[in-house]
mmCIF file of C-alpha atoms and ligand atoms in Angstrom:
data_model
loop_
_atom_site.group_PDB
_atom_site.id
_atom_site.type_symbol
_atom_site.label_atom_id
_atom_site.label_comp_id
_atom_site.label_asym_id
_atom_site.label_seq_id
_atom_site.Cartn_x
_atom_site.Cartn_y
_atom_site.Cartn_z
ATOM 1 C CA MET A 1 98.152 86.027 120.350
ATOM 2 C CA GLN A 2 101.015 84.567 118.366
ATOM 3 C CA ILE A 3 103.678 86.209 116.187
ATOM 4 C CA THR A 4 105.805 84.549 113.495
ATOM 5 C CA HIS A 5 108.620 86.148 111.504
ATOM 6 C CA LYS A 6 110.143 84.859 108.299
ATOM 7 C CA THR A 7 112.623 86.242 105.775
ATOM 8 C CA ILE A 8 112.324 85.272 102.126
ATOM 9 C CA SER A 9 114.754 85.902 99.259
ATOM 10 C CA VAL A 10 113.807 87.379 95.921
ATOM 11 C CA ARG A 11 116.157 87.376 92.937
ATOM 12 C CA THR A 12 115.401 89.990 90.279
ATOM 13 C CA ASN A 13 116.798 89.942 86.748
ATOM 14 C CA ARG A 14 115.819 93.329 85.304
ATOM 15 C CA ARG A 15 116.231 96.944 86.446
ATOM 16 C CA CYS A 16 112.488 97.366 86.974
ATOM 17 C CA GLN A 17 110.334 94.336 87.557
ATOM 18 C CA MET A 18 107.322 93.090 89.509
ATOM 19 C CA ILE A 19 107.495 89.595 91.002
ATOM 20 C CA ASP A 20 104.423 87.822 92.409
ATOM 21 C CA ILE A 21 105.343 86.630 95.931
ATOM 22 C CA THR A 22 101.814 85.648 97.034
ATOM 23 C CA SER A 23 102.570 81.930 97.218
ATOM 24 C CA GLN A 24 105.607 82.534 99.474
ATOM 25 C CA VAL A 25 103.504 84.740 101.779
ATOM 26 C CA ALA A 26 100.709 82.124 101.850
ATOM 27 C CA GLU A 27 103.286 79.458 102.722
ATOM 28 C CA VAL A 28 104.493 81.476 105.724
ATOM 29 C CA VAL A 29 100.862 81.909 106.833
ATOM 30 C CA SER A 30 100.313 78.177 106.507
ATOM 31 C CA GLU A 31 103.534 77.299 108.412
ATOM 32 C CA SER A 32 102.584 79.705 111.219
ATOM 33 C CA GLY A 33 99.369 77.832 111.937
ATOM 34 C CA ILE A 34 97.657 81.191 112.565
ATOM 35 C CA GLN A 35 94.008 81.073 111.482
ATOM 36 C CA ASN A 36 92.894 84.654 112.033
ATOM 37 C CA GLY A 37 95.077 87.744 112.042
ATOM 38 C CA THR A 38 97.241 89.748 109.673
ATOM 39 C CA ALA A 39 100.234 89.237 107.423
ATOM 40 C CA MET A 40 102.600 92.175 107.145
ATOM 41 C CA VAL A 41 104.908 92.059 104.111
ATOM 42 C CA PHE A 42 107.822 94.491 104.461
ATOM 43 C CA CYS A 43 110.635 95.379 102.056
ATOM 44 C CA PRO A 44 113.844 96.508 103.852
ATOM 45 C CA HIS A 45 115.349 98.197 100.767
ATOM 46 C CA THR A 46 115.400 101.820 99.603
ATOM 47 C CA THR A 47 115.015 101.047 95.894
ATOM 48 C CA ALA A 48 112.368 98.303 95.976
ATOM 49 C CA ALA A 49 108.775 98.197 97.188
ATOM 50 C CA ILE A 50 105.730 96.040 97.913
ATOM 51 C CA THR A 51 102.321 96.460 96.306
ATOM 52 C CA ILE A 52 99.076 94.567 95.743
ATOM 53 C CA ASN A 53 97.540 94.587 92.291
ATOM 54 C CA GLU A 54 96.152 92.457 89.461
ATOM 55 C CA ASN A 55 97.688 89.055 88.829
ATOM 56 C CA ALA A 56 95.565 87.865 85.903
ATOM 57 C CA ASP A 57 96.816 90.047 83.056
ATOM 58 C CA PRO A 58 100.609 90.550 83.092
ATOM 59 C CA ASP A 59 100.054 93.689 80.988
ATOM 60 C CA VAL A 60 98.874 95.414 84.185
ATOM 61 C CA GLN A 61 102.367 94.970 85.654
ATOM 62 C CA HIS A 62 103.852 96.236 82.398
ATOM 63 C CA ASP A 63 101.601 99.303 82.409
ATOM 64 C CA LEU A 64 102.332 100.098 86.067
ATOM 65 C CA LEU A 65 106.079 100.017 85.418
ATOM 66 C CA LEU A 66 105.658 102.004 82.185
ATOM 67 C CA THR A 67 103.692 104.705 84.013
ATOM 68 C CA LEU A 68 106.274 104.957 86.803
ATOM 69 C CA GLU A 69 109.019 105.125 84.167
ATOM 70 C CA GLU A 70 107.254 107.974 82.353
ATOM 71 C CA LEU A 71 106.589 109.865 85.581
ATOM 72 C CA LEU A 72 110.114 109.287 86.876
ATOM 73 C CA PRO A 73 112.717 108.893 84.132
ATOM 74 C CA LYS A 74 116.102 107.543 85.232
ATOM 75 C CA ASN A 75 118.014 110.584 84.042
ATOM 76 C CA ARG A 76 115.995 113.592 85.148
ATOM 77 C CA PRO A 77 117.786 116.951 85.130
ATOM 78 C CA GLY A 78 118.095 118.192 88.699
ATOM 79 C CA TYR A 79 118.646 114.901 90.504
ATOM 80 C CA ARG A 80 121.573 115.262 92.942
ATOM 81 C CA HIS A 81 121.982 111.787 94.481
ATOM 82 C CA CYS A 82 125.423 110.582 93.379
ATOM 83 C CA GLU A 83 124.463 106.914 92.901
ATOM 84 C CA GLY A 84 122.378 107.820 89.846
ATOM 85 C CA ASN A 85 119.336 105.888 91.046
ATOM 86 C CA SER A 86 117.170 108.699 92.377
ATOM 87 C CA ASP A 87 114.242 107.546 90.242
ATOM 88 C CA ALA A 88 114.327 104.206 92.079
ATOM 89 C CA HIS A 89 114.314 105.910 95.499
ATOM 90 C CA VAL A 90 111.326 108.076 94.528
ATOM 91 C CA LYS A 91 109.418 105.106 93.052
ATOM 92 C CA THR A 92 109.979 103.217 96.318
ATOM 93 C CA SER A 93 108.505 106.041 98.375
ATOM 94 C CA LEU A 94 105.518 106.382 96.031
ATOM 95 C CA VAL A 95 104.696 102.666 95.954
ATOM 96 C CA GLY A 96 105.543 102.012 99.612
ATOM 97 C CA THR A 97 107.604 99.479 101.514
ATOM 98 C CA SER A 98 104.861 97.294 102.987
ATOM 99 C CA GLU A 99 101.407 95.794 102.627
ATOM 100 C CA LEU A 100 99.094 94.379 105.271
ATOM 101 C CA VAL A 101 96.731 91.522 104.374
ATOM 102 C CA MET A 102 94.029 90.015 106.582
ATOM 103 C CA ILE A 103 94.111 86.303 107.355
ATOM 104 C CA GLN A 104 90.791 84.518 107.817
ATOM 105 C CA ASP A 105 90.515 80.769 108.396
ATOM 106 C CA GLY A 106 94.226 80.371 107.640
ATOM 107 C CA ARG A 107 94.017 82.063 104.248
ATOM 108 C CA LEU A 108 95.036 85.460 102.903
ATOM 109 C CA THR A 109 91.898 87.478 102.150
ATOM 110 C CA LEU A 110 93.088 88.769 98.794
ATOM 111 C CA GLY A 111 90.574 89.519 96.061
ATOM 112 C CA THR A 112 90.246 87.074 93.175
ATOM 113 C CA TRP A 113 92.491 89.154 90.915
ATOM 114 C CA GLN A 114 94.916 90.385 93.576
ATOM 115 C CA SER A 115 98.478 89.290 94.231
ATOM 116 C CA VAL A 116 101.244 90.604 96.464
ATOM 117 C CA PHE A 117 104.100 91.880 94.321
ATOM 118 C CA PHE A 118 107.721 92.631 95.081
ATOM 119 C CA CYS A 119 108.642 95.687 92.984
ATOM 120 C CA GLU A 120 112.254 96.027 91.865
ATOM 121 C CA PHE A 121 113.309 99.524 90.774
ATOM 122 C CA ASP A 122 117.113 99.178 90.652
ATOM 123 C CA GLY A 123 117.911 95.590 89.735
ATOM 124 C CA PRO A 124 119.036 93.076 88.973
ATOM 125 C CA ARG A 125 119.781 92.263 92.614
ATOM 126 C CA SER A 126 119.292 89.721 95.367
ATOM 127 C CA ARG A 127 116.608 91.063 97.667
ATOM 128 C CA THR A 128 115.037 90.260 100.997
ATOM 129 C CA VAL A 129 111.422 90.480 102.166
ATOM 130 C CA TYR A 130 110.317 90.264 105.800
ATOM 131 C CA ILE A 131 106.992 88.655 106.592
ATOM 132 C CA GLN A 132 105.348 88.970 110.003
ATOM 133 C CA ILE A 133 102.238 86.934 110.809
ATOM 134 C CA THR A 134 100.254 88.071 113.843
ATOM 135 C CA GLY A 135 97.098 86.478 115.188
ATOM 136 C CA GLN A 136 95.745 83.302 116.716
HETATM 137 ZN ZN1 ZN B 1 120.791 105.434 95.766
#
């Protein structure tokens, strides 16, 4: 059993945005030399998240963000958090801070249309993602 950790940087340029980080995750898998195991992708921020969804049609990303925006408007009466970014905190909890992907024969076992996305909900910012590869 072997474990590898790596930190990658993500620069966002809009308040809400999805960025495909699959190639960075695959690179860490490749560098680790691990053939069979799991890749954990973890976001150590309270207003950003990680998800897996369609990579082929960018309108899917648009529609995901639009839906979250409609469900959780930035200025909702009743929010108390003084930073004014409560919507971003709630979006982060709904989407989640990590994803786990299987590794088989040195490759991520994502579906044909799947990518790993970093989800920014309070950008633009410089962000960090932790990747842990476990296996042999
Ligand atoms: Zn806040």
